[in-house]
Amino acid sequence: MHAMTTTEVFLVAILLIFTVPWLLWRGLKTDYYAPLVVVQIVCGILLGPGVLGAAFPAYYAFVFNPEVVAALNGIAWWAVMIFVWVAGIELDLKQAWKHRVDTGITSGLALIVPLAFGSVAALILLQTPGWAGDRGQPWQVVVGIGMACAVTALPILVLLLDKLQVLREPLGQRVLRYASLDDIAIWAVLALILLDWERVGRQGAFLVGFGLAAFAIRSLMLKLQEKDRWYVGLIWLAACGLAADWAGLHYMVGAFLAGAVLDSDWFDRKTMDLFRDHILLAIMPVFFLSTGLRTQWDVGGLMVFGAAGLLLVASVAGKLAGVHVAGRILNWPKGEASVIGWLLQTKALIMIIFANILLDKGIITNEAFTALLLMAVGSTMLTIPMVTPKLKRASPSVAGGST
C-alpha cells in the first residue's frame, strides 16, 4: 500500500482548508451574519485539536503531523505579515489630522472605555487559574486582554462597510478614520506590553535603526516606478519583520511599522484593493487554520465559552459606551452613535493577530487565546445583523454621515 508523502499530506490539509469553509459558507448561506473570512476562522477551530482532533485523534495526528504544521505555519507567518503590512500602508493620518478634534475624541473614547471594561473582565478571569501564560506578568495579561477587547479589525471593517454600501460614503470614511487612529494605539500598547528589559538595548537599537531606515526607504520609494515599489516594499517588509523579532518585539510589530511609514498614495488604490483581496483569498485561510490549531479547552469547554461570553460583553458594551459618550460630546444626530459603535466593535483578523502575539510570547495561555478567538468570531458575526436595520431606520444625515 502506498504510504503518503509529506507533500501529499500537506496537500490534503490544503484541500481541507479551502474546501470545508467554502462549502459551509455557500451551502448554509451565512454571508449575512458570517462572511467567508469568519467561516474560515470557525473551520480552523473545528479542524483543530479541540474539536475534530479530540473526536478523531488519528485523523488529527495523520493530517496535521509536525512536518505539515511547520509548512503551514511558514505560509501563515508570511500571509499575516503581508496583511498587516497592507493595513499599515492604508492608514490615512492626513484625514485624521484634518478632522483631529472629532477623530481624537471618538477614537480615544472608543479605545479607552472598552480597554477598561476588558481589563476588568481579565481581572475576573485571573481569579481562577488557566488564563495567564508562563511568561506573562499580571499587568501584561490584564492590559493584553483589555486591549484585545478594544481592538477594531480595520481590514474586516473595510469589507463590511463595502457590503453595507457605505464604504465610500462620508459615514464610512469617518468610521475608517476612527479605526485607523486606534490601530496605531493598539500597536503602540502592544510594543509596551512586549517591552523586554533584558533586551531593551536591542529594542532601542531597533527603533533608532528603523527610524534611519524608514527615512532611506521613503526617499528610495519616491525614485521608483510603482511596480518596483511593490517588490522593494516586500523586501522592506521582510527586513523589518526580522529586525523586530530579533529585538524581541515581534515580527508582526515590524510588519505593521514597515507599512505605516509608507504612503498609500504611492500605490494605485485599485491595485491595493485587489492585492488585499488576493491575499485574503489565496493564503490567509492557511493562517486561520493554523490559528485554529492553537485552540485548547483544558480548563473545560464551559469555562472557555463562559470566558468568551464575558469578554464579548465587555468588548461590545465598552465600545458602545465609549462611542455614545463621544456622540454626546460632539452632538451627533440621534442613532449615529449606535451605528458607529456597532461598526467599530468588529474584531476578527486584527484581534486574532494581536492574540496570537500574546500567545507566542507566553503572556496568555491557549485557553485564554481560545476564549479571545471565540469572542472575535461572535463580535464580527453581530456587526452586519445589528447595523443593517439601524441604517435602514436612520435619517439621511446618519446614513450618509457628515464629513
mmCIF file of C-alpha atoms in Angstrom:
data_model
loop_
_atom_site.group_PDB
_atom_site.id
_atom_site.type_symbol
_atom_site.label_atom_id
_atom_site.label_comp_id
_atom_site.label_asym_id
_atom_site.label_seq_id
_atom_site.Cartn_x
_atom_site.Cartn_y
_atom_site.Cartn_z
ATOM 1 C CA MET A 1 0.000 0.000 0.000
ATOM 2 C CA HIS A 2 1.309 3.449 -0.930
ATOM 3 C CA ALA A 3 2.464 5.482 2.070
ATOM 4 C CA MET A 4 1.566 9.116 1.571
ATOM 5 C CA THR A 5 4.467 11.515 1.407
ATOM 6 C CA THR A 6 4.660 14.703 3.460
ATOM 7 C CA THR A 7 3.842 16.682 0.311
ATOM 8 C CA GLU A 8 0.684 14.652 -0.273
ATOM 9 C CA VAL A 9 -0.457 15.008 3.337
ATOM 10 C CA PHE A 10 0.280 18.746 3.121
ATOM 11 C CA LEU A 11 -1.984 18.991 0.079
ATOM 12 C CA VAL A 12 -4.705 17.050 1.927
ATOM 13 C CA ALA A 13 -4.516 19.723 4.627
ATOM 14 C CA ILE A 14 -4.701 22.484 1.987
ATOM 15 C CA LEU A 15 -7.701 20.728 0.430
ATOM 16 C CA LEU A 16 -9.488 20.756 3.800
ATOM 17 C CA ILE A 17 -8.545 24.367 4.482
ATOM 18 C CA PHE A 18 -10.078 25.651 1.260
ATOM 19 C CA THR A 19 -12.940 23.200 0.686
ATOM 20 C CA VAL A 20 -14.708 22.939 4.047
ATOM 21 C CA PRO A 21 -15.208 26.684 4.731
ATOM 22 C CA TRP A 22 -16.379 27.411 1.185
ATOM 23 C CA LEU A 23 -18.924 24.564 1.219
ATOM 24 C CA LEU A 24 -20.310 25.706 4.579
ATOM 25 C CA TRP A 25 -20.363 29.359 3.528
ATOM 26 C CA ARG A 26 -22.199 28.650 0.274
ATOM 27 C CA GLY A 27 -24.286 25.724 1.472
ATOM 28 C CA LEU A 28 -25.585 27.404 4.629
ATOM 29 C CA LYS A 29 -25.722 30.879 3.017
ATOM 30 C CA THR A 30 -24.051 32.502 6.014
ATOM 31 C CA ASP A 31 -22.849 35.669 4.264
ATOM 32 C CA TYR A 32 -25.308 37.969 6.046
ATOM 33 C CA TYR A 33 -24.051 37.251 9.555
ATOM 34 C CA ALA A 34 -20.807 35.350 8.866
ATOM 35 C CA PRO A 35 -18.692 36.406 5.865
ATOM 36 C CA LEU A 36 -16.348 33.812 4.371
ATOM 37 C CA VAL A 37 -13.452 35.061 6.496
ATOM 38 C CA VAL A 38 -15.446 34.334 9.690
ATOM 39 C CA VAL A 39 -16.430 30.869 8.441
ATOM 40 C CA GLN A 40 -12.744 30.176 7.729
ATOM 41 C CA ILE A 41 -11.848 31.106 11.308
ATOM 42 C CA VAL A 42 -14.627 28.900 12.701
ATOM 43 C CA CYS A 43 -13.491 25.998 10.499
ATOM 44 C CA GLY A 44 -9.965 26.473 11.791
ATOM 45 C CA ILE A 45 -11.314 25.924 15.302
ATOM 46 C CA LEU A 46 -13.386 22.905 14.219
ATOM 47 C CA LEU A 47 -10.480 21.255 12.386
ATOM 48 C CA GLY A 48 -8.139 21.890 15.316
ATOM 49 C CA PRO A 49 -7.240 19.684 18.276
ATOM 50 C CA GLY A 50 -10.071 20.872 20.495
ATOM 51 C CA VAL A 51 -12.964 19.643 18.346
ATOM 52 C CA LEU A 52 -12.334 17.183 15.479
ATOM 53 C CA GLY A 53 -8.860 16.490 16.822
ATOM 54 C CA ALA A 54 -10.379 15.387 20.132
ATOM 55 C CA ALA A 55 -13.117 13.335 18.440
ATOM 56 C CA PHE A 56 -10.801 11.759 15.843
ATOM 57 C CA PRO A 57 -7.239 11.883 17.188
ATOM 58 C CA ALA A 58 -5.946 9.545 14.460
ATOM 59 C CA TYR A 59 -7.147 11.972 11.761
ATOM 60 C CA TYR A 60 -5.501 14.883 13.504
ATOM 61 C CA ALA A 61 -2.189 13.080 14.062
ATOM 62 C CA PHE A 62 -2.102 11.994 10.411
ATOM 63 C CA VAL A 63 -3.100 15.215 8.629
ATOM 64 C CA PHE A 64 -1.561 17.738 10.994
ATOM 65 C CA ASN A 65 1.703 15.986 11.774
ATOM 66 C CA PRO A 66 4.692 18.152 12.821
ATOM 67 C CA GLU A 67 6.146 18.417 9.294
ATOM 68 C CA VAL A 68 2.838 19.585 7.792
ATOM 69 C CA VAL A 69 2.162 22.004 10.648
ATOM 70 C CA ALA A 70 5.651 23.506 10.215
ATOM 71 C CA ALA A 71 4.983 24.069 6.500
ATOM 72 C CA LEU A 72 1.559 25.577 7.175
ATOM 73 C CA ASN A 73 2.987 27.868 9.852
ATOM 74 C CA GLY A 74 5.576 29.226 7.421
ATOM 75 C CA ILE A 75 2.864 30.158 4.923
ATOM 76 C CA ALA A 76 0.720 31.618 7.721
ATOM 77 C CA TRP A 77 3.559 33.811 9.035
ATOM 78 C CA TRP A 78 4.218 35.354 5.630
ATOM 79 C CA ALA A 79 0.496 35.734 4.849
ATOM 80 C CA VAL A 80 -0.273 37.631 8.022
ATOM 81 C CA MET A 81 2.861 39.776 7.681
ATOM 82 C CA ILE A 82 1.713 40.914 4.246
ATOM 83 C CA PHE A 83 -1.804 41.518 5.520
ATOM 84 C CA VAL A 84 -0.625 43.648 8.454
ATOM 85 C CA TRP A 85 1.802 45.496 6.152
ATOM 86 C CA VAL A 86 -1.068 46.462 3.830
ATOM 87 C CA ALA A 87 -3.119 47.615 6.835
ATOM 88 C CA GLY A 88 -0.212 49.858 7.835
ATOM 89 C CA ILE A 89 0.062 51.342 4.360
ATOM 90 C CA GLU A 90 -3.652 52.116 4.254
ATOM 91 C CA LEU A 91 -3.616 54.217 7.422
ATOM 92 C CA ASP A 92 -4.702 57.715 6.382
ATOM 93 C CA LEU A 93 -3.283 60.008 9.036
ATOM 94 C CA LYS A 94 -3.779 63.100 6.865
ATOM 95 C CA GLN A 95 -7.570 62.811 7.140
ATOM 96 C CA ALA A 96 -7.299 62.025 10.850
ATOM 97 C CA TRP A 97 -5.301 65.218 11.370
ATOM 98 C CA LYS A 98 -7.692 67.270 9.231
ATOM 99 C CA HIS A 99 -10.597 66.179 11.488
ATOM 100 C CA ARG A 100 -8.440 65.856 14.606
ATOM 101 C CA VAL A 101 -10.967 67.038 17.207
ATOM 102 C CA ASP A 102 -13.750 64.692 16.100
ATOM 103 C CA THR A 103 -11.317 61.832 15.400
ATOM 104 C CA GLY A 104 -9.323 62.306 18.594
ATOM 105 C CA ILE A 105 -12.347 62.358 20.909
ATOM 106 C CA THR A 106 -14.122 59.445 19.230
ATOM 107 C CA SER A 107 -11.043 57.263 18.772
ATOM 108 C CA GLY A 108 -9.865 57.944 22.302
ATOM 109 C CA LEU A 109 -13.145 57.033 23.944
ATOM 110 C CA ALA A 110 -13.709 54.084 21.574
ATOM 111 C CA LEU A 111 -10.372 52.697 22.738
ATOM 112 C CA ILE A 112 -10.105 53.631 26.417
ATOM 113 C CA VAL A 113 -13.601 52.566 27.553
ATOM 114 C CA PRO A 114 -13.543 49.000 26.121
ATOM 115 C CA LEU A 115 -9.926 48.700 27.281
ATOM 116 C CA ALA A 116 -11.130 49.449 30.819
ATOM 117 C CA PHE A 117 -14.083 47.058 30.509
ATOM 118 C CA GLY A 118 -11.848 44.329 29.089
ATOM 119 C CA SER A 119 -9.255 44.829 31.819
ATOM 120 C CA VAL A 120 -11.930 44.348 34.475
ATOM 121 C CA ALA A 121 -13.030 41.159 32.688
ATOM 122 C CA ALA A 122 -9.401 39.987 32.683
ATOM 123 C CA LEU A 123 -9.119 40.610 36.422
ATOM 124 C CA ILE A 124 -12.221 38.466 36.929
ATOM 125 C CA LEU A 125 -10.712 35.646 34.833
ATOM 126 C CA LEU A 126 -7.444 35.784 36.779
ATOM 127 C CA GLN A 127 -9.295 34.826 39.935
ATOM 128 C CA THR A 128 -9.103 31.261 38.595
ATOM 129 C CA PRO A 129 -6.022 29.518 37.132
ATOM 130 C CA GLY A 130 -5.544 28.676 33.466
ATOM 131 C CA TRP A 131 -5.576 32.073 31.748
ATOM 132 C CA ALA A 132 -2.173 33.664 32.417
ATOM 133 C CA GLY A 133 0.804 32.342 30.437
ATOM 134 C CA ASP A 134 4.048 31.151 31.997
ATOM 135 C CA ARG A 135 5.889 34.318 30.942
ATOM 136 C CA GLY A 136 3.057 36.792 31.473
ATOM 137 C CA GLN A 137 3.152 39.285 34.311
ATOM 138 C CA PRO A 138 -0.314 40.044 35.750
ATOM 139 C CA TRP A 139 -0.291 43.579 34.319
ATOM 140 C CA GLN A 140 0.634 42.234 30.870
ATOM 141 C CA VAL A 141 -2.239 39.748 30.946
ATOM 142 C CA VAL A 142 -4.747 42.370 32.102
ATOM 143 C CA VAL A 143 -3.670 45.056 29.622
ATOM 144 C CA GLY A 144 -3.280 42.499 26.819
ATOM 145 C CA ILE A 145 -6.783 41.052 27.241
ATOM 146 C CA GLY A 146 -8.181 44.547 27.794
ATOM 147 C CA MET A 147 -6.624 45.795 24.570
ATOM 148 C CA ALA A 148 -7.902 42.725 22.720
ATOM 149 C CA CYS A 149 -11.409 43.831 23.770
ATOM 150 C CA ALA A 150 -10.716 47.342 22.445
ATOM 151 C CA VAL A 151 -9.329 46.342 19.030
ATOM 152 C CA THR A 152 -11.191 47.206 15.834
ATOM 153 C CA ALA A 153 -10.327 44.998 12.849
ATOM 154 C CA LEU A 154 -9.643 47.656 10.218
ATOM 155 C CA PRO A 155 -9.294 45.287 7.201
ATOM 156 C CA ILE A 156 -12.505 43.422 8.079
ATOM 157 C CA LEU A 157 -14.235 46.733 8.749
ATOM 158 C CA VAL A 158 -13.415 47.763 5.166
ATOM 159 C CA LEU A 159 -15.060 44.565 3.864
ATOM 160 C CA LEU A 160 -18.175 45.067 5.999
ATOM 161 C CA LEU A 161 -18.525 48.751 5.071
ATOM 162 C CA ASP A 162 -18.330 47.764 1.420
ATOM 163 C CA LYS A 163 -21.018 45.103 1.973
ATOM 164 C CA LEU A 164 -23.230 47.748 3.626
ATOM 165 C CA GLN A 165 -22.557 50.072 0.657
ATOM 166 C CA VAL A 166 -21.267 52.909 2.843
ATOM 167 C CA LEU A 167 -17.516 52.452 2.360
ATOM 168 C CA ARG A 168 -17.124 55.496 0.100
ATOM 169 C CA GLU A 169 -19.835 57.495 1.881
ATOM 170 C CA PRO A 170 -18.892 60.163 4.458
ATOM 171 C CA LEU A 171 -20.064 57.862 7.291
ATOM 172 C CA GLY A 172 -17.815 55.034 6.103
ATOM 173 C CA GLN A 173 -14.806 57.330 5.770
ATOM 174 C CA ARG A 174 -15.372 58.701 9.282
ATOM 175 C CA VAL A 175 -15.514 55.196 10.748
ATOM 176 C CA LEU A 176 -12.264 54.311 8.965
ATOM 177 C CA ARG A 177 -10.594 57.417 10.437
ATOM 178 C CA TYR A 178 -11.609 56.400 13.940
ATOM 179 C CA ALA A 179 -10.415 52.826 13.410
ATOM 180 C CA SER A 180 -7.132 53.966 11.842
ATOM 181 C CA LEU A 181 -6.138 56.072 14.830
ATOM 182 C CA ASP A 182 -6.996 53.216 17.177
ATOM 183 C CA ASP A 183 -4.825 50.913 15.052
ATOM 184 C CA ILE A 184 -1.765 52.995 15.880
ATOM 185 C CA ALA A 185 -2.605 52.972 19.583
ATOM 186 C CA ILE A 186 -3.086 49.193 19.531
ATOM 187 C CA TRP A 187 0.379 48.529 18.141
ATOM 188 C CA ALA A 188 1.930 51.103 20.489
ATOM 189 C CA VAL A 189 0.358 49.387 23.512
ATOM 190 C CA LEU A 190 1.484 46.017 22.172
ATOM 191 C CA ALA A 191 5.065 47.284 21.924
ATOM 192 C CA LEU A 192 4.791 48.417 25.579
ATOM 193 C CA ILE A 193 3.451 45.022 26.663
ATOM 194 C CA LEU A 194 6.295 43.261 24.853
ATOM 195 C CA LEU A 195 8.988 45.553 26.242
ATOM 196 C CA ASP A 196 11.716 43.232 27.470
ATOM 197 C CA TRP A 197 14.136 44.822 29.934
ATOM 198 C CA GLU A 198 16.677 42.115 29.191
ATOM 199 C CA ARG A 199 16.537 43.125 25.528
ATOM 200 C CA VAL A 200 15.948 46.839 25.991
ATOM 201 C CA GLY A 201 19.270 47.576 24.315
ATOM 202 C CA ARG A 202 18.245 45.618 21.233
ATOM 203 C CA GLN A 203 14.827 47.257 21.208
ATOM 204 C CA GLY A 204 16.351 50.711 21.462
ATOM 205 C CA ALA A 205 18.754 49.870 18.642
ATOM 206 C CA PHE A 206 15.834 48.612 16.553
ATOM 207 C CA LEU A 207 13.848 51.828 16.999
ATOM 208 C CA VAL A 208 16.838 54.031 16.140
ATOM 209 C CA GLY A 209 17.801 51.859 13.178
ATOM 210 C CA PHE A 210 14.210 51.690 11.995
ATOM 211 C CA GLY A 211 13.894 55.478 12.044
ATOM 212 C CA LEU A 212 17.003 55.891 9.901
ATOM 213 C CA ALA A 213 15.998 53.066 7.555
ATOM 214 C CA ALA A 214 12.453 54.467 7.208
ATOM 215 C CA PHE A 215 13.868 57.802 6.066
ATOM 216 C CA ALA A 216 16.029 55.993 3.498
ATOM 217 C CA ILE A 217 13.206 53.752 2.209
ATOM 218 C CA ARG A 218 10.877 56.723 1.787
ATOM 219 C CA SER A 219 13.499 58.535 -0.249
ATOM 220 C CA LEU A 220 14.087 55.429 -2.361
ATOM 221 C CA MET A 221 10.371 54.832 -2.988
ATOM 222 C CA LEU A 222 9.953 58.294 -4.480
ATOM 223 C CA LYS A 223 12.530 57.402 -7.152
ATOM 224 C CA LEU A 224 10.940 54.081 -8.137
ATOM 225 C CA GLN A 225 8.150 53.168 -10.526
ATOM 226 C CA GLU A 226 5.069 51.683 -8.876
ATOM 227 C CA LYS A 227 5.794 48.093 -9.970
ATOM 228 C CA ASP A 228 9.224 48.346 -8.333
ATOM 229 C CA ARG A 229 7.724 49.862 -5.176
ATOM 230 C CA TRP A 230 5.715 46.686 -4.604
ATOM 231 C CA TYR A 231 8.787 44.471 -4.843
ATOM 232 C CA VAL A 232 11.024 46.725 -2.766
ATOM 233 C CA GLY A 233 8.173 47.067 -0.273
ATOM 234 C CA LEU A 234 8.136 43.295 0.273
ATOM 235 C CA ILE A 235 11.911 43.290 0.804
ATOM 236 C CA TRP A 236 11.440 46.115 3.317
ATOM 237 C CA LEU A 237 8.660 44.105 4.997
ATOM 238 C CA ALA A 238 10.855 41.014 5.448
ATOM 239 C CA ALA A 239 13.743 43.111 6.800
ATOM 240 C CA CYS A 240 11.544 44.949 9.315
ATOM 241 C CA GLY A 241 9.901 41.710 10.475
ATOM 242 C CA LEU A 242 13.309 40.113 11.016
ATOM 243 C CA ALA A 243 14.708 43.128 12.870
ATOM 244 C CA ALA A 244 11.646 43.472 15.130
ATOM 245 C CA ASP A 245 11.694 39.781 16.025
ATOM 246 C CA TRP A 246 15.443 39.930 16.738
ATOM 247 C CA ALA A 247 14.765 42.865 19.074
ATOM 248 C CA GLY A 248 12.183 40.833 20.989
ATOM 249 C CA LEU A 249 9.134 42.843 19.882
ATOM 250 C CA HIS A 250 7.532 40.507 17.324
ATOM 251 C CA TYR A 251 7.747 40.151 13.584
ATOM 252 C CA MET A 252 4.185 41.458 13.200
ATOM 253 C CA VAL A 253 5.061 44.695 15.001
ATOM 254 C CA GLY A 254 7.799 45.089 12.414
ATOM 255 C CA ALA A 255 5.331 44.296 9.617
ATOM 256 C CA PHE A 256 2.920 46.992 10.773
ATOM 257 C CA LEU A 257 5.677 49.590 11.114
ATOM 258 C CA ALA A 258 7.007 48.648 7.676
ATOM 259 C CA GLY A 259 3.649 49.596 6.175
ATOM 260 C CA ALA A 260 2.871 52.572 8.392
ATOM 261 C CA VAL A 261 5.885 54.582 7.179
ATOM 262 C CA LEU A 262 4.870 54.184 3.513
ATOM 263 C CA ASP A 263 2.321 56.477 1.867
ATOM 264 C CA SER A 264 -0.781 54.890 0.372
ATOM 265 C CA ASP A 265 -0.590 57.499 -2.414
ATOM 266 C CA TRP A 266 2.476 55.685 -3.757
ATOM 267 C CA PHE A 267 0.309 52.695 -4.704
ATOM 268 C CA ASP A 268 -2.686 52.550 -7.026
ATOM 269 C CA ARG A 269 -5.856 52.178 -4.962
ATOM 270 C CA LYS A 270 -7.445 49.547 -7.197
ATOM 271 C CA THR A 271 -4.230 47.536 -7.245
ATOM 272 C CA MET A 272 -4.028 47.740 -3.446
ATOM 273 C CA ASP A 273 -7.629 46.549 -3.071
ATOM 274 C CA LEU A 274 -7.008 43.646 -5.457
ATOM 275 C CA PHE A 275 -3.774 42.747 -3.692
ATOM 276 C CA ARG A 276 -5.533 42.640 -0.305
ATOM 277 C CA ASP A 277 -8.368 40.574 -1.739
ATOM 278 C CA HIS A 278 -5.946 38.102 -3.317
ATOM 279 C CA ILE A 279 -4.064 37.690 -0.041
ATOM 280 C CA LEU A 280 -7.372 37.014 1.716
ATOM 281 C CA LEU A 281 -8.354 34.553 -0.987
ATOM 282 C CA ALA A 282 -5.129 32.641 -1.581
ATOM 283 C CA ILE A 283 -3.085 32.426 1.613
ATOM 284 C CA MET A 284 -4.862 33.935 4.636
ATOM 285 C CA PRO A 285 -7.070 30.814 5.006
ATOM 286 C CA VAL A 286 -3.872 28.973 5.976
ATOM 287 C CA PHE A 287 -3.383 31.478 8.792
ATOM 288 C CA PHE A 288 -6.945 30.884 10.011
ATOM 289 C CA LEU A 289 -6.338 27.127 10.093
ATOM 290 C CA SER A 290 -3.014 27.477 11.899
ATOM 291 C CA THR A 291 -4.794 29.748 14.379
ATOM 292 C CA GLY A 292 -7.466 27.104 14.963
ATOM 293 C CA LEU A 293 -4.762 24.509 15.607
ATOM 294 C CA ARG A 294 -3.711 26.531 18.655
ATOM 295 C CA THR A 295 -7.078 26.379 20.408
ATOM 296 C CA GLN A 296 -7.338 24.316 23.580
ATOM 297 C CA TRP A 297 -10.070 23.551 26.114
ATOM 298 C CA ASP A 298 -8.069 22.092 29.005
ATOM 299 C CA VAL A 299 -9.800 24.267 31.621
ATOM 300 C CA GLY A 300 -13.128 22.898 30.382
ATOM 301 C CA GLY A 301 -15.388 23.783 27.479
ATOM 302 C CA LEU A 302 -17.956 25.572 29.635
ATOM 303 C CA MET A 303 -15.226 27.673 31.259
ATOM 304 C CA VAL A 304 -13.814 28.707 27.878
ATOM 305 C CA PHE A 305 -17.260 29.595 26.499
ATOM 306 C CA GLY A 306 -18.064 31.445 29.727
ATOM 307 C CA ALA A 307 -14.845 33.439 29.434
ATOM 308 C CA ALA A 308 -15.612 34.183 25.771
ATOM 309 C CA GLY A 309 -19.080 35.428 26.732
ATOM 310 C CA LEU A 310 -17.673 37.663 29.458
ATOM 311 C CA LEU A 311 -15.105 39.126 27.056
ATOM 312 C CA LEU A 312 -17.755 39.641 24.355
ATOM 313 C CA VAL A 313 -19.980 41.591 26.739
ATOM 314 C CA ALA A 314 -17.019 43.694 27.906
ATOM 315 C CA SER A 315 -15.919 44.337 24.330
ATOM 316 C CA VAL A 316 -19.293 45.284 22.847
ATOM 317 C CA ALA A 317 -20.595 47.190 25.878
ATOM 318 C CA GLY A 318 -17.323 49.072 26.260
ATOM 319 C CA LYS A 319 -17.169 50.083 22.604
ATOM 320 C CA LEU A 320 -20.820 51.180 22.502
ATOM 321 C CA ALA A 321 -20.473 53.116 25.758
ATOM 322 C CA GLY A 322 -17.341 54.915 24.597
ATOM 323 C CA VAL A 323 -18.813 55.901 21.231
ATOM 324 C CA HIS A 324 -22.094 57.050 22.805
ATOM 325 C CA VAL A 325 -20.148 59.352 25.159
ATOM 326 C CA ALA A 326 -18.291 60.733 22.128
ATOM 327 C CA GLY A 327 -21.612 61.284 20.361
ATOM 328 C CA ARG A 328 -22.934 63.245 23.326
ATOM 329 C CA ILE A 329 -19.823 65.438 23.431
ATOM 330 C CA LEU A 330 -19.845 66.075 19.675
ATOM 331 C CA ASN A 331 -23.658 66.426 19.358
ATOM 332 C CA TRP A 332 -24.145 63.704 16.750
ATOM 333 C CA PRO A 333 -27.648 63.107 15.301
ATOM 334 C CA LYS A 334 -29.802 60.551 17.074
ATOM 335 C CA GLY A 335 -28.916 56.990 16.141
ATOM 336 C CA GLU A 336 -25.483 57.786 14.715
ATOM 337 C CA ALA A 337 -23.503 56.685 17.783
ATOM 338 C CA SER A 338 -25.219 53.294 17.768
ATOM 339 C CA VAL A 339 -24.339 52.658 14.111
ATOM 340 C CA ILE A 340 -20.726 53.754 14.548
ATOM 341 C CA GLY A 341 -20.344 51.853 17.816
ATOM 342 C CA TRP A 342 -21.527 48.571 16.312
ATOM 343 C CA LEU A 343 -19.221 49.035 13.323
ATOM 344 C CA LEU A 344 -16.195 49.784 15.497
ATOM 345 C CA GLN A 345 -16.727 46.727 17.694
ATOM 346 C CA THR A 346 -15.868 44.480 14.714
ATOM 347 C CA LYS A 347 -12.959 42.213 15.690
ATOM 348 C CA ALA A 348 -11.812 39.165 13.686
ATOM 349 C CA LEU A 349 -8.431 39.460 11.981
ATOM 350 C CA ILE A 350 -6.524 42.157 13.840
ATOM 351 C CA MET A 351 -7.627 40.921 17.255
ATOM 352 C CA ILE A 352 -6.725 37.364 16.315
ATOM 353 C CA ILE A 353 -3.297 38.575 15.175
ATOM 354 C CA PHE A 354 -2.954 40.514 18.433
ATOM 355 C CA ALA A 355 -3.955 37.460 20.487
ATOM 356 C CA ASN A 356 -1.544 35.257 18.515
ATOM 357 C CA ILE A 357 1.313 37.543 19.557
ATOM 358 C CA LEU A 358 0.268 37.390 23.227
ATOM 359 C CA LEU A 359 0.212 33.595 22.947
ATOM 360 C CA ASP A 360 3.580 33.452 21.140
ATOM 361 C CA LYS A 361 5.172 35.477 23.927
ATOM 362 C CA GLY A 362 3.677 33.287 26.674
ATOM 363 C CA ILE A 363 1.578 36.132 28.105
ATOM 364 C CA ILE A 364 -1.698 34.218 27.807
ATOM 365 C CA THR A 365 -2.498 30.505 27.678
ATOM 366 C CA ASN A 366 -4.027 28.559 24.801
ATOM 367 C CA GLU A 367 -7.304 28.555 26.738
ATOM 368 C CA ALA A 368 -7.323 32.357 27.031
ATOM 369 C CA PHE A 369 -6.438 32.528 23.346
ATOM 370 C CA THR A 370 -9.387 30.249 22.528
ATOM 371 C CA ALA A 371 -11.758 32.460 24.528
ATOM 372 C CA LEU A 372 -10.472 35.567 22.724
ATOM 373 C CA LEU A 373 -10.847 33.827 19.369
ATOM 374 C CA LEU A 374 -14.468 32.896 20.125
ATOM 375 C CA MET A 375 -15.116 36.470 21.261
ATOM 376 C CA ALA A 376 -13.700 37.811 17.984
ATOM 377 C CA VAL A 377 -15.929 35.499 15.939
ATOM 378 C CA GLY A 378 -19.039 36.459 17.937
ATOM 379 C CA SER A 379 -18.248 40.156 17.715
ATOM 380 C CA THR A 380 -17.802 40.066 13.949
ATOM 381 C CA MET A 381 -20.938 37.992 13.367
ATOM 382 C CA LEU A 382 -23.009 40.584 15.247
ATOM 383 C CA THR A 383 -21.954 43.530 13.094
ATOM 384 C CA ILE A 384 -23.995 43.181 9.887
ATOM 385 C CA PRO A 385 -27.240 41.981 11.563
ATOM 386 C CA MET A 386 -27.092 44.844 14.085
ATOM 387 C CA VAL A 387 -26.049 47.641 11.714
ATOM 388 C CA THR A 388 -28.259 46.826 8.686
ATOM 389 C CA PRO A 389 -31.649 47.604 10.319
ATOM 390 C CA LYS A 390 -30.173 50.642 12.074
ATOM 391 C CA LEU A 391 -29.011 52.077 8.754
ATOM 392 C CA LYS A 392 -32.458 51.458 7.215
ATOM 393 C CA ARG A 393 -34.167 53.296 10.080
ATOM 394 C CA ALA A 394 -31.595 56.082 10.207
ATOM 395 C CA SER A 395 -32.225 59.545 8.859
ATOM 396 C CA PRO A 396 -30.425 60.506 5.631
ATOM 397 C CA SER A 397 -27.953 62.581 7.662
ATOM 398 C CA VAL A 398 -26.935 59.497 9.620
ATOM 399 C CA ALA A 399 -26.888 57.090 6.696
ATOM 400 C CA GLY A 400 -24.829 59.480 4.615
ATOM 401 C CA GLY A 401 -22.896 60.900 7.516
ATOM 402 C CA SER A 402 -21.167 64.243 7.774
ATOM 403 C CA THR A 403 -17.612 64.936 6.780
#
